[in-house]
XYZ file of C-alpha atoms in Angstrom:
754
model
C 0.000 0.000 0.000
C 1.406 3.406 -0.913
C -0.419 5.297 1.793
C 1.015 5.620 5.266
C -0.898 6.505 8.362
C 0.520 9.298 10.458
C -0.788 11.190 13.465
C -1.077 14.526 11.706
C -4.657 15.258 12.709
C -7.087 17.886 11.628
C -8.153 17.747 15.247
C -6.881 15.819 18.236
C -8.616 12.574 17.324
C -8.508 12.317 13.529
C -5.692 10.258 12.046
C -4.557 11.134 8.552
C -2.947 9.208 5.718
C -0.949 10.211 2.675
C -0.898 8.780 -0.833
C 0.780 9.735 -4.085
C -1.245 9.163 -7.244
C -0.044 9.191 -10.831
C -2.379 11.414 -12.882
C -2.857 10.789 -16.601
C -4.462 12.836 -19.355
C -3.292 16.307 -18.276
C -2.310 18.464 -21.242
C -1.662 21.845 -19.623
C -1.154 23.481 -16.239
C -4.865 24.349 -16.066
C -5.622 20.617 -16.060
C -3.497 20.195 -12.937
C -5.275 23.120 -11.313
C -8.666 21.567 -12.121
C -7.740 18.193 -10.603
C -6.286 19.890 -7.519
C -9.423 21.986 -7.072
C -11.721 18.949 -7.275
C -9.654 16.946 -4.778
C -9.450 19.819 -2.299
C -13.260 20.090 -2.341
C -13.484 16.661 -0.706
C -13.997 16.761 3.066
C -10.692 16.957 4.890
C -8.596 16.353 1.787
C -5.477 18.422 1.049
C -3.954 17.850 -2.380
C -1.104 19.238 -4.445
C -0.998 18.307 -8.135
C 2.259 18.754 -10.038
C 1.791 19.001 -13.803
C 5.499 18.476 -14.524
C 5.763 15.184 -12.636
C 2.111 14.210 -13.315
C 1.632 13.286 -9.679
C -0.810 14.246 -6.941
C 0.352 14.246 -3.327
C -2.747 13.870 -1.175
C -3.352 13.956 2.574
C -6.759 12.598 3.604
C -8.603 11.819 6.875
C -9.597 8.468 8.275
C -12.722 7.164 6.604
C -11.710 8.337 3.132
C -10.537 5.581 0.810
C -7.899 5.865 -1.909
C -10.560 4.534 -4.283
C -12.669 7.629 -3.488
C -9.768 9.898 -4.429
C -9.197 8.030 -7.685
C -12.931 8.186 -8.478
C -12.913 11.968 -7.992
C -10.022 12.361 -10.430
C -11.753 10.102 -12.965
C -14.976 12.116 -12.666
C -12.949 15.230 -13.443
C -11.952 13.654 -16.759
C -8.494 12.263 -16.025
C -6.968 8.959 -14.950
C -5.386 8.176 -11.591
C -3.584 5.203 -10.138
C -1.228 4.380 -7.316
C 2.431 4.001 -8.339
C 3.417 0.369 -8.934
C 5.218 -1.426 -6.083
C 9.037 -1.491 -6.175
C 10.476 -4.049 -8.563
C 12.258 -7.019 -6.939
C 16.040 -7.104 -6.982
C 17.476 -8.549 -10.214
C 19.884 -11.440 -9.665
C 23.537 -10.472 -9.887
C 24.855 -10.595 -13.424
C 21.498 -10.159 -15.117
C 20.838 -7.188 -17.364
C 18.031 -4.693 -17.152
C 15.178 -5.644 -19.493
C 15.468 -3.953 -22.872
C 13.254 -0.943 -23.373
C 12.592 -0.412 -19.657
C 13.589 3.230 -19.942
C 11.441 3.876 -23.015
C 8.653 6.396 -22.494
C 5.587 5.098 -24.386
C 3.855 8.494 -24.336
C 6.870 10.316 -25.773
C 7.419 7.616 -28.408
C 3.751 7.782 -29.451
C 3.861 11.581 -29.682
C 7.069 11.474 -31.741
C 5.517 8.963 -34.133
C 2.341 11.031 -34.437
C 4.343 14.203 -35.114
C 6.606 12.579 -37.716
C 3.750 11.071 -39.727
C 1.626 14.230 -39.521
C 4.465 16.541 -40.590
C 5.376 14.363 -43.583
C 1.765 14.245 -44.752
C 0.987 17.920 -44.052
C 3.988 19.379 -45.903
C 2.775 18.599 -49.458
C -0.763 19.721 -48.514
C 0.523 23.140 -47.437
C 2.772 23.468 -50.504
C -0.043 22.577 -52.917
C -2.399 25.106 -51.365
C 0.055 27.972 -51.049
C 1.954 27.608 -54.349
C -0.509 27.753 -57.297
C 2.192 26.643 -59.742
C 2.220 23.225 -58.064
C -1.502 22.687 -58.465
C -2.501 20.102 -61.098
C -5.852 18.665 -62.100
C -7.538 17.017 -59.103
C -4.764 18.134 -56.746
C -7.450 18.851 -54.168
C -8.288 15.161 -53.872
C -4.656 14.313 -53.186
C -4.692 17.005 -50.502
C -7.790 15.441 -48.961
C -6.155 12.011 -48.966
C -3.042 13.341 -47.226
C -4.792 15.708 -44.814
C -7.447 13.281 -43.557
C -5.142 11.086 -41.416
C -3.413 14.207 -40.080
C -6.658 15.780 -38.899
C -8.301 12.572 -37.659
C -5.381 10.507 -36.327
C -2.724 13.175 -35.764
C -5.188 15.508 -34.056
C -6.828 12.729 -32.011
C -5.227 13.837 -28.690
C -6.673 17.342 -29.166
C -10.095 16.064 -30.168
C -10.189 13.629 -27.254
C -9.108 16.305 -24.760
C -11.599 18.808 -26.178
C -14.414 16.232 -25.860
C -13.442 15.406 -22.281
C -13.241 19.087 -21.357
C -16.620 19.750 -22.981
C -18.220 16.954 -20.943
C -17.021 18.714 -17.790
C -17.938 22.213 -18.923
C -14.372 23.379 -19.480
C -12.425 24.771 -22.434
C -8.667 24.876 -23.090
C -6.420 25.447 -26.057
C -7.227 21.849 -27.041
C -10.810 22.987 -27.578
C -9.839 25.728 -29.986
C -7.383 23.502 -31.855
C -10.018 20.793 -32.214
C -12.888 23.089 -33.183
C -10.760 25.127 -35.589
C -9.207 22.163 -37.395
C -12.479 20.217 -37.568
C -14.314 23.312 -38.844
C -11.712 23.853 -41.568
C -11.740 20.162 -42.443
C -15.528 19.956 -42.344
C -15.893 22.984 -44.586
C -13.412 21.463 -47.026
C -15.408 18.224 -47.146
C -18.606 20.180 -47.821
C -16.918 22.235 -50.533
C -15.426 19.139 -52.185
C -18.477 16.893 -52.134
C -21.383 19.350 -52.236
C -19.768 22.532 -53.545
C -17.607 23.306 -56.554
C -14.167 22.668 -55.044
C -14.066 19.073 -56.223
C -14.319 19.909 -59.912
C -11.309 19.045 -62.116
C -9.176 22.073 -62.906
C -9.995 23.893 -59.627
C -7.183 26.224 -58.578
C -6.450 28.183 -55.432
C -5.127 31.693 -55.717
C -4.188 34.461 -53.317
C -6.963 36.972 -53.928
C -7.034 39.677 -51.317
C -10.479 40.861 -52.338
C -13.452 39.766 -50.288
C -15.794 37.405 -52.030
C -18.629 36.492 -49.736
C -20.340 33.842 -51.856
C -17.469 31.796 -53.275
C -16.959 29.641 -50.199
C -18.314 26.580 -51.996
C -15.172 26.488 -54.157
C -12.668 27.074 -51.345
C -10.977 24.405 -49.228
C -8.883 24.800 -46.094
C -7.139 21.452 -45.824
C -3.722 23.066 -45.438
C -5.007 25.038 -42.459
C -6.352 21.930 -40.739
C -3.258 19.789 -41.414
C -0.756 22.578 -40.685
C -2.278 23.564 -37.354
C -2.307 19.939 -36.154
C 1.353 19.440 -37.119
C 2.549 22.684 -35.533
C 0.746 22.047 -32.245
C 2.022 18.460 -32.151
C 5.557 19.856 -32.477
C 5.024 22.061 -29.440
C 3.540 19.192 -27.434
C 6.436 16.886 -28.306
C 9.057 19.427 -27.209
C 7.163 19.981 -23.975
C 6.818 16.252 -23.263
C 10.518 15.671 -23.917
C 11.524 18.251 -21.313
C 8.972 16.974 -18.794
C 10.365 13.444 -19.007
C 13.398 14.497 -16.973
C 11.308 15.702 -14.016
C 11.997 12.623 -11.873
C 15.639 12.128 -12.842
C 17.001 13.859 -9.728
C 15.531 11.189 -7.483
C 16.896 8.380 -9.643
C 20.346 9.986 -9.673
C 20.297 10.279 -5.880
C 19.275 6.704 -5.265
C 21.783 5.330 -7.779
C 24.655 6.853 -5.795
C 24.462 4.106 -3.182
C 26.423 0.870 -3.264
C 24.749 -2.017 -5.079
C 26.177 -4.857 -2.992
C 28.134 -5.267 0.222
C 30.526 -7.721 1.908
C 28.680 -8.778 5.083
C 30.444 -10.710 7.852
C 28.663 -14.035 8.491
C 30.288 -16.268 11.115
C 33.659 -14.679 10.480
C 33.435 -14.983 6.673
C 32.726 -12.263 4.113
C 29.553 -12.895 2.077
C 28.574 -10.496 -0.747
C 24.866 -9.721 -0.731
C 22.681 -7.000 -2.325
C 22.438 -3.865 -0.197
C 18.655 -4.375 0.031
C 19.299 -7.428 2.258
C 21.256 -5.467 4.864
C 19.621 -5.267 8.278
C 20.284 -3.060 11.272
C 23.065 -4.655 13.315
C 24.789 -6.342 10.386
C 28.545 -5.841 10.179
C 30.110 -5.311 6.769
C 33.573 -4.711 5.336
C 34.535 -1.607 3.353
C 37.855 -1.751 1.518
C 39.774 1.318 0.247
C 38.010 2.865 -2.749
C 34.654 1.191 -2.010
C 31.410 2.965 -1.189
C 30.053 2.581 2.325
C 26.826 0.616 1.877
C 24.648 2.272 4.521
C 24.748 4.498 7.593
C 26.616 2.902 10.487
C 29.314 2.995 13.163
C 32.933 1.951 12.652
C 33.742 -1.077 14.836
C 37.175 -1.863 13.386
C 39.826 0.053 11.462
C 41.071 3.587 10.846
C 40.633 5.490 7.592
C 39.761 8.738 5.832
C 36.300 8.934 4.272
C 35.577 11.078 1.230
C 32.205 12.661 2.071
C 32.200 15.178 -0.806
C 29.388 13.342 -2.620
C 27.021 14.057 0.259
C 28.480 17.111 2.001
C 30.365 18.814 -0.822
C 33.386 19.233 1.445
C 36.809 18.748 -0.117
C 38.696 17.494 2.961
C 38.073 13.826 3.832
C 36.990 13.028 7.371
C 39.258 10.831 9.509
C 37.270 8.034 11.160
C 38.173 5.439 13.771
C 36.353 2.966 16.010
C 33.150 4.527 17.359
C 32.776 7.159 14.632
C 29.630 7.373 12.490
C 29.797 6.985 8.717
C 27.207 7.682 6.046
C 26.036 5.485 3.203
C 27.239 6.353 -0.351
C 30.416 8.032 0.928
C 33.752 6.547 -0.190
C 36.417 4.918 1.941
C 39.615 6.677 0.840
C 42.062 4.981 3.206
C 42.284 1.722 5.161
C 39.991 -1.266 5.661
C 36.918 -0.624 7.805
C 34.337 -2.839 9.464
C 31.048 -0.997 9.948
C 27.942 -1.955 11.914
C 24.730 -0.858 10.142
C 22.555 1.511 12.189
C 20.112 2.674 9.499
C 19.048 0.921 6.320
C 16.679 1.504 3.396
C 14.395 4.526 3.684
C 15.961 5.620 7.001
C 19.428 6.412 5.602
C 20.679 9.930 5.033
C 20.781 9.324 1.281
C 17.107 8.263 1.263
C 16.158 11.250 3.399
C 17.914 13.573 0.947
C 15.986 11.911 -1.891
C 12.752 12.699 -0.061
C 13.931 16.302 0.390
C 14.348 16.642 -3.385
C 10.950 15.041 -3.988
C 9.216 17.314 -1.490
C 10.945 20.355 -2.964
C 9.742 19.406 -6.457
C 6.182 18.728 -5.323
C 6.033 21.973 -3.384
C 7.387 24.048 -6.236
C 4.636 26.154 -7.764
C 4.231 25.429 -11.459
C 4.164 28.503 -13.656
C 1.034 28.423 -15.772
C 1.716 29.378 -19.351
C 0.116 32.567 -20.554
C -1.696 30.714 -23.326
C -3.310 28.325 -20.880
C -4.363 31.095 -18.508
C -6.044 33.102 -21.243
C -7.569 30.118 -23.034
C -10.228 29.698 -20.372
C -11.687 33.033 -21.525
C -10.324 33.245 -25.048
C -11.747 29.948 -26.319
C -15.400 30.410 -25.313
C -15.267 34.027 -26.502
C -14.031 32.908 -29.935
C -16.750 30.270 -30.150
C -19.397 32.835 -29.240
C -18.000 35.311 -31.785
C -18.112 32.624 -34.484
C -21.726 31.721 -33.646
C -22.652 35.392 -33.437
C -20.969 36.069 -36.775
C -22.931 33.269 -38.427
C -26.216 34.509 -36.938
C -25.681 38.156 -37.860
C -24.604 37.404 -41.415
C -27.457 34.988 -41.922
C -29.944 37.519 -40.562
C -28.593 40.453 -42.565
C -27.811 38.802 -45.915
C -29.807 35.583 -45.841
C -26.799 33.946 -47.520
C -25.887 30.720 -45.706
C -22.608 30.316 -47.600
C -21.492 33.860 -46.766
C -22.509 33.426 -43.141
C -20.652 30.130 -42.823
C -17.611 31.538 -44.638
C -17.364 34.432 -42.172
C -17.854 32.119 -39.180
C -15.174 29.723 -40.397
C -12.852 32.680 -40.987
C -13.319 33.632 -37.350
C -12.436 30.115 -36.177
C -9.441 29.800 -38.496
C -8.003 33.228 -37.752
C -8.225 32.325 -34.057
C -6.447 28.969 -34.467
C -3.468 29.129 -32.101
C -0.805 28.071 -34.592
C 1.515 30.919 -33.614
C 0.700 30.296 -29.964
C 1.826 26.705 -30.347
C 5.113 27.858 -31.881
C 5.768 30.828 -29.586
C 7.380 28.889 -26.764
C 8.990 25.837 -28.431
C 10.714 27.722 -31.263
C 12.245 30.305 -28.939
C 13.176 27.514 -26.558
C 14.779 25.467 -29.331
C 16.914 28.362 -30.568
C 17.721 29.570 -27.052
C 18.710 26.142 -25.769
C 20.691 25.422 -28.930
C 22.660 28.613 -28.498
C 23.010 27.840 -24.807
C 24.491 24.423 -25.578
C 27.147 26.124 -27.713
C 27.997 28.323 -24.720
C 27.964 25.448 -22.202
C 24.480 26.161 -20.804
C 21.649 23.624 -20.644
C 18.119 24.969 -20.045
C 15.602 22.331 -18.995
C 12.353 23.914 -20.142
C 10.195 27.011 -20.502
C 9.081 26.913 -16.851
C 12.664 27.713 -15.819
C 12.779 30.992 -17.685
C 10.060 32.723 -15.647
C 12.255 32.636 -12.537
C 15.294 34.300 -14.107
C 13.655 37.702 -14.470
C 12.622 37.860 -10.800
C 15.820 36.529 -9.209
C 17.569 39.051 -6.973
C 19.771 36.799 -4.793
C 22.193 34.102 -5.915
C 23.397 31.548 -3.348
C 26.797 30.069 -4.256
C 27.890 26.738 -2.823
C 31.596 27.000 -2.018
C 33.181 23.626 -2.710
C 33.286 22.732 -6.407
C 31.483 25.927 -7.392
C 33.543 28.872 -6.172
C 36.517 26.628 -5.413
C 38.001 23.720 -7.372
C 36.944 21.089 -4.843
C 40.515 19.720 -4.777
C 43.179 20.330 -2.162
C 46.267 22.111 -3.523
C 49.635 23.056 -2.038
C 49.697 26.695 -0.938
C 52.737 27.750 1.143
C 55.893 26.251 2.662
C 57.509 27.693 5.806
C 60.919 26.573 7.143
C 62.942 27.173 10.322
C 65.891 29.521 10.029
C 68.589 26.865 9.641
C 66.747 25.088 6.815
C 65.151 26.074 3.519
C 61.709 25.667 2.000
C 62.906 23.295 -0.731
C 64.276 20.841 1.819
C 61.032 20.943 3.825
C 58.931 20.376 0.722
C 61.254 17.637 -0.585
C 61.008 15.581 2.588
C 57.258 16.166 2.977
C 56.554 15.358 -0.668
C 58.657 12.184 -0.581
C 56.807 10.833 2.452
C 53.332 11.956 1.421
C 53.800 10.408 -2.021
C 53.271 7.016 -0.401
C 49.889 8.035 1.091
C 46.485 8.083 -0.597
C 45.027 10.766 1.667
C 43.867 13.830 -0.362
C 45.947 16.203 1.778
C 48.970 13.988 1.225
C 48.308 13.887 -2.512
C 48.122 17.690 -2.603
C 51.521 17.969 -0.882
C 53.105 15.272 -3.067
C 51.759 16.691 -6.330
C 52.809 20.215 -5.346
C 56.299 19.021 -4.443
C 56.706 17.134 -7.725
C 55.501 20.130 -9.693
C 57.975 22.479 -7.991
C 60.983 20.181 -7.460
C 60.722 17.319 -9.938
C 61.676 13.788 -8.840
C 61.455 12.956 -5.145
C 63.349 10.340 -3.086
C 61.555 7.123 -2.143
C 60.686 6.670 1.555
C 61.420 3.558 3.612
C 59.326 1.945 6.362
C 56.270 4.094 5.590
C 53.379 3.852 8.082
C 50.209 5.670 9.154
C 50.279 6.741 12.800
C 46.723 7.333 14.145
C 46.393 10.792 15.641
C 49.813 11.896 14.398
C 50.033 11.564 10.606
C 52.459 9.565 8.473
C 55.967 8.463 9.348
C 58.883 6.950 7.447
C 62.579 7.080 6.685
C 63.813 9.418 3.948
C 67.509 9.512 3.005
C 68.543 8.174 6.389
C 66.353 10.545 8.438
C 63.221 9.754 10.444
C 60.522 12.021 8.979
C 56.979 12.636 10.216
C 54.344 14.767 8.469
C 51.184 15.694 10.365
C 50.733 16.886 13.943
C 53.633 17.885 16.210
C 53.134 16.888 19.861
C 55.620 19.415 21.236
C 55.952 23.190 21.113
C 56.709 24.659 17.707
C 59.377 27.310 17.146
C 57.853 30.793 17.083
C 58.067 31.351 13.269
C 56.429 27.985 12.558
C 53.752 28.454 15.230
C 52.936 31.883 13.790
C 52.775 30.500 10.227
C 50.567 27.588 11.315
C 48.177 29.834 13.271
C 47.987 32.312 10.401
C 47.187 29.599 7.869
C 44.494 28.080 10.062
C 42.929 31.498 10.697
C 42.467 31.792 6.918
C 40.879 28.367 6.722
C 43.872 26.485 5.359
C 45.075 23.083 6.575
C 48.597 23.171 8.045
C 50.794 20.086 8.569
C 54.134 20.061 10.368
C 57.220 18.420 8.849
C 59.439 16.815 11.497
C 62.989 15.489 10.865
C 64.690 13.419 13.524
C 62.214 14.617 16.198
C 62.818 18.316 15.379
C 60.217 20.520 13.673
C 61.636 21.487 10.302
C 58.782 23.416 8.681
C 55.067 23.851 8.024
C 53.287 23.068 4.763
C 49.798 24.470 4.095
C 47.166 23.177 1.699
C 43.704 24.468 0.847
C 40.826 24.043 -1.525
C 41.963 26.434 -4.253
C 39.660 29.169 -5.507
C 38.853 28.968 -9.206
C 40.602 31.670 -11.227
C 37.324 32.876 -12.716
C 35.273 33.053 -9.505
C 36.004 36.704 -8.659
C 35.101 37.796 -12.199
C 31.937 35.693 -12.027
C 30.850 37.416 -8.809
C 31.325 40.803 -10.488
C 29.233 39.654 -13.474
C 26.437 38.488 -11.173
C 26.444 41.831 -9.362
C 26.226 43.587 -12.731
C 22.959 41.698 -13.360
C 21.529 43.151 -10.158
C 22.044 39.982 -8.122
C 23.259 39.792 -4.521
C 25.778 36.915 -4.106
C 25.636 34.825 -0.918
C 28.305 32.205 -0.073
C 26.938 28.997 1.484
C 29.135 26.193 2.830
C 29.451 23.465 5.417
C 33.034 24.556 6.101
C 33.949 26.589 9.181
C 33.498 30.353 9.154
C 37.212 31.118 8.862
C 37.471 29.143 5.637
C 34.252 30.638 4.288
C 35.194 34.245 5.045
C 38.658 33.808 3.512
C 37.095 32.543 0.275
C 34.470 35.311 0.337
C 37.140 38.020 0.681
C 39.069 36.572 -2.223
C 36.116 36.654 -4.624
C 34.489 39.895 -3.471
C 31.534 38.714 -1.384
C 30.628 40.739 1.709
C 31.180 39.083 5.084
C 27.526 39.653 5.958
C 26.573 37.453 3.019
C 28.544 34.414 4.222
C 26.561 31.490 5.656
C 28.946 28.850 7.039
C 28.860 25.575 9.003
C 25.599 24.497 7.361
C 24.659 20.815 7.439
C 23.532 19.256 4.124
C 19.897 18.951 5.176
C 19.916 22.558 6.418
C 20.783 24.061 3.031
C 17.130 23.789 2.034
C 16.229 25.715 5.180
C 18.668 28.497 4.278
C 17.094 28.873 0.839
C 13.598 28.913 2.334
C 14.642 31.482 4.945
C 15.944 33.800 2.223
C 12.697 33.284 0.305
C 10.779 34.082 3.483
C 12.609 37.419 3.612
C 11.017 38.273 0.280
C 13.979 37.387 -1.912
C 13.774 35.424 -5.143
C 16.646 32.988 -4.861
C 18.907 31.345 -7.422
C 21.133 28.528 -6.150
C 24.410 27.441 -7.738
C 25.843 24.093 -6.590
C 27.443 20.855 -7.674
C 27.160 18.273 -4.880
C 24.471 15.777 -3.892
C 23.995 17.835 -0.757
C 22.985 20.742 -3.021
C 20.317 18.777 -4.922
C 17.432 19.514 -2.562
C 18.420 23.196 -2.278
C 18.662 23.452 -6.081
C 15.144 22.040 -6.368
C 13.808 24.341 -3.608
C 15.317 27.543 -5.000
C 13.337 29.653 -7.439
C 16.118 28.954 -9.929
C 18.633 26.113 -9.623
C 21.939 26.275 -11.503
C 23.982 23.051 -11.372
C 27.669 22.894 -12.235
C 28.160 20.292 -14.959
C 31.371 19.125 -13.290
C 29.345 18.063 -10.248
C 27.195 15.048 -9.452
C 24.340 13.787 -11.628
C 21.892 14.353 -8.784
C 22.724 18.064 -8.592
C 22.608 18.405 -12.384
C 19.192 16.745 -12.618
C 17.763 18.750 -9.714
C 18.908 22.068 -11.179
C 16.906 24.111 -13.674
C 20.014 25.182 -15.582
C 23.222 23.187 -15.998
C 26.569 24.915 -16.540
C 28.451 22.291 -18.544
C 31.918 23.820 -18.320
C 31.916 24.167 -14.546
C 32.958 27.820 -14.925
C 31.033 30.076 -12.541
C 31.154 32.926 -15.084
C 28.735 30.906 -17.191
C 26.125 31.358 -14.432
C 25.780 35.024 -15.391
C 25.625 34.100 -19.085
C 22.958 31.499 -18.293
C 20.768 34.035 -16.527
C 21.219 36.578 -19.344
C 20.361 33.965 -21.990
C 17.353 32.770 -20.005
C 16.071 36.314 -19.646
C 16.578 36.999 -23.355
C 14.781 33.762 -24.270
C 11.914 34.599 -21.929
C 11.624 38.056 -23.470
C 11.461 36.448 -26.914
C 8.773 34.006 -25.797
C 6.687 36.809 -24.295
C 7.138 38.839 -27.478
C 5.981 35.862 -29.528
C 2.950 35.330 -27.317
C 2.111 39.039 -27.380
C 2.248 39.005 -31.176
C 0.176 35.830 -31.434
C -2.542 37.070 -29.111
C -2.429 40.586 -30.542
C -2.789 39.149 -34.025
C -5.816 37.143 -32.932
C -7.449 40.060 -31.161
C -6.901 42.413 -34.110
C -7.876 39.912 -36.783
C -11.044 38.552 -35.156
C -13.127 41.724 -35.753
C -11.938 41.853 -39.383
C -12.956 38.225 -39.916
C -16.318 38.733 -38.227
C -16.973 41.829 -40.375
C -16.324 39.845 -43.558
C -13.068 41.553 -44.509
C -11.177 38.261 -44.299
C -12.324 35.184 -46.094
C -11.012 31.878 -44.692
C -8.274 31.616 -47.325
C -6.858 35.017 -46.393
C -7.261 34.065 -42.750
C -5.201 30.925 -43.368
C -2.493 32.935 -45.123
C -2.465 35.473 -42.294
C -2.158 32.690 -39.789
C 0.799 31.270 -41.728
C 2.436 34.713 -41.763
C 1.951 34.925 -38.000
C 3.806 31.629 -37.625
C 6.638 32.803 -39.873
C 6.967 35.958 -37.808
C 7.194 33.970 -34.566
C 9.870 31.648 -35.974
C 11.891 34.543 -37.406
C 11.730 36.406 -34.104
C 12.955 33.308 -32.284
C 15.879 32.858 -34.673
C 17.327 36.163 -33.507
C 18.497 34.333 -30.384
C 21.217 32.695 -32.473
C 23.161 35.960 -32.254
C 23.306 35.873 -28.430
C 26.801 36.173 -27.033
């Protein structure tokens, strides 16, 4: 059962349950609003319907059945069902069934679009280019256009019929009525009028002829509108398909199997079979299978996948570890304390899901207006027919004017306004290293006034690098670095790698150490060129210059290790997560867009403030020592202060915050979970691209709004002309085609963005 009972009462005695339903048949944001409204009218029911994910999250009181909720959705004209139960574990070594990831709805829409476009193209060419017209060309047009209108337009006709049954009207209604009216008129003209006669030709007369409708067909209008709207629907469906990918990316981070200790032997089993209390082995380089406590071993754990922090955490017996983090050092034995849905990784997945479900969907302008626009157009068409019939008594003239009203109002340009601008904008973005997920993203870019920057991997490189070397007076920096680099070269710890790589880069070849060993609580120790060398902590009192250098480095958030030779402190080496060269310039670019940068990190305040000073962020805008699950709270707090927040991050710990923010920008060099949760992805990992992404998004949004304004303005201006008889349906069809050309041409201007 998907529902879970929880004591979240409406009053002190009423228990409540929750269920998530998959909703089918929604074609626009107004559909989601209609389903949500119907569900919330039920006694005690609280529902949120997300059009992008096609899911309804419902809280209902005791006494209400899930079947009642499903019945309400069905009565509204849509389908509803509980998500299928989790699939059983596949045996090791077996492959995922072929085609499991195929989206049947998207495949069906692609097939419908392809067939319709191929059939509609010659119909449009024959009608619009008189030189191509041959004897009986109109019958070929009918043969090609019929499957487009009937089969290609079936989703619109079905949705229009369903909406009509429930007293509602959307853009589907206008598409269906307009195309069927044009097609129906063409059938009448072909079979009962003069349009079917051999030798009939279509021309582009601009003069009004109110009684020649019997020889005019509009097959190209019907077929063209269906094809154009199908194109828009396909592009929309393709972007929506990625809505749930953040959750999948999060869950796939975990280990797939684990070496469990059974009676002293290691037995590999799927992670799903782990139970609380089980002890399992984690070797260097392996992922920790689940949350637990170390019962044997000492190591360093790379937690960057979950916390975003660059410095691994040293763990020993009694320390807690988190599932999906990586053992970067020695062998560990861990006792499981949380498994399955209780782990930190699973909780973060729920955070992302809740953030997505709670994110208000931006209703498209076309859908908002259609509730009024569609019935008004239908009334104008009926009124036009009645007035013309009453004034002239000419049925053909009356019907011609009414059909002109319907055709001139067909939302062909509306269907192209968003997808064409989005196609050009996203194509140009891809060339610049910017991926825009969909048109809903663009609305947020104009309102954003605050940009939250995750530190590690976003402002900084996410990798430890050698910074400074300090030596005592009777030694030199090269000697300190040579000994430290030689010893650290034998260690796999990230700090050690930073020292070793820095030493090799500055000095070249290094001597090989002897008798290398890790010393818990001290560092690493070994023999280099006949000397006993230790790199790490120094138990005694440091000479004044070294103590001052170490304290100064730590005050700036750097990690300082002491190099000891033959029990005497020789020098101090500092490492730090290096700031990206372009970060300071990126912060300036963001400020130039009117945005206020805020630095957010789990690191200590000293580290955070040092990074902020280096890139030009005010100290008051530094939020440090934030736990992964608290990043969402920080974003919500800023939103509660009235700010519209953009979030830039790259780690799994940023995924929920990216989904919660009004605009999420994921660094393409980060984790898949962050990339999928973000609204925009910066492929190059260069923070400067964040400013370019916001500029491109704003320009694309402006283009879309200009397209929509033109399309609606065209309809509003042309409707009175059609109703007055100044536009016959053929001219209306040509005008509609011109409107589409204008929209496409306007969108193509985005190719010049730089």
